[in-house]
Amino acid sequence: MEIEKGTRFDISVPRSLEWLLDPHNRDILLAALVHDELLKRGHDVAFASSEFRRAAIARGASKTFAWTLFTTTLVWTAWKRRKAVSK
């Protein structure tokens, strides 16, 4: 997948959990970029979250940590989208 140069993205980590996941970790940031780009292209939250997990593993995350990322990303993104729709 090609991502347009200059694409802005981030990873949302609640301040209270930054001890667990550094929001500036370049390996996880790249996985977050894949996730955000897939959502932007119209893929569903479950698919984008699963590719986030795969990208995190490809960048060196343990499988356990990647599954934790997948679960939290899936729940967080679905919750944010549901909240945005209900407004």
PDB file of C-alpha atoms in Angstrom, residues 24-52:
ATOM      1  CA  HIS A  24       6.096   8.586  19.861  1.00  0.00           C
ATOM      2  CA  ASN A  25       7.299   4.999  19.335  1.00  0.00           C
ATOM      3  CA  ARG A  26       8.159   5.033  15.630  1.00  0.00           C
ATOM      4  CA  ASP A  27       7.442   1.339  15.159  1.00  0.00           C
ATOM      5  CA  ILE A  28       3.937   1.608  16.569  1.00  0.00           C
ATOM      6  CA  LEU A  29       3.394   4.944  14.805  1.00  0.00           C
ATOM      7  CA  LEU A  30       3.995   3.260  11.445  1.00  0.00           C
ATOM      8  CA  ALA A  31       1.447   0.586  12.340  1.00  0.00           C
ATOM      9  CA  ALA A  32      -0.977   3.364  13.324  1.00  0.00           C
ATOM     10  CA  LEU A  33      -0.405   4.973   9.935  1.00  0.00           C
ATOM     11  CA  VAL A  34      -1.468   1.754   8.210  1.00  0.00           C
ATOM     12  CA  HIS A  35      -4.577   1.616  10.413  1.00  0.00           C
ATOM     13  CA  ASP A  36      -5.541   5.240   9.759  1.00  0.00           C
ATOM     14  CA  GLU A  37      -4.954   4.969   6.014  1.00  0.00           C
ATOM     15  CA  LEU A  38      -7.136   1.859   5.759  1.00  0.00           C
ATOM     16  CA  LEU A  39      -9.945   3.627   7.607  1.00  0.00           C
ATOM     17  CA  LYS A  40      -9.550   6.647   5.329  1.00  0.00           C
ATOM     18  CA  ARG A  41      -9.878   4.344   2.309  1.00  0.00           C
ATOM     19  CA  GLY A  42     -13.175   2.980   3.629  1.00  0.00           C
ATOM     20  CA  HIS A  43     -12.139  -0.310   5.198  1.00  0.00           C
ATOM     21  CA  ASP A  44     -13.984  -1.359   8.322  1.00  0.00           C
ATOM     22  CA  VAL A  45     -12.609  -0.971  11.839  1.00  0.00           C
ATOM     23  CA  ALA A  46     -11.986  -4.700  12.340  1.00  0.00           C
ATOM     24  CA  PHE A  47      -9.889  -5.007   9.168  1.00  0.00           C
ATOM     25  CA  ALA A  48      -7.912  -1.836   9.880  1.00  0.00           C
ATOM     26  CA  SER A  49      -7.250  -2.993  13.450  1.00  0.00           C
ATOM     27  CA  SER A  50      -6.094  -6.425  12.288  1.00  0.00           C
ATOM     28  CA  GLU A  51      -3.653  -4.828   9.849  1.00  0.00           C
ATOM     29  CA  PHE A  52      -2.459  -2.568  12.672  1.00  0.00           C
TER      30      PHE A  52
END
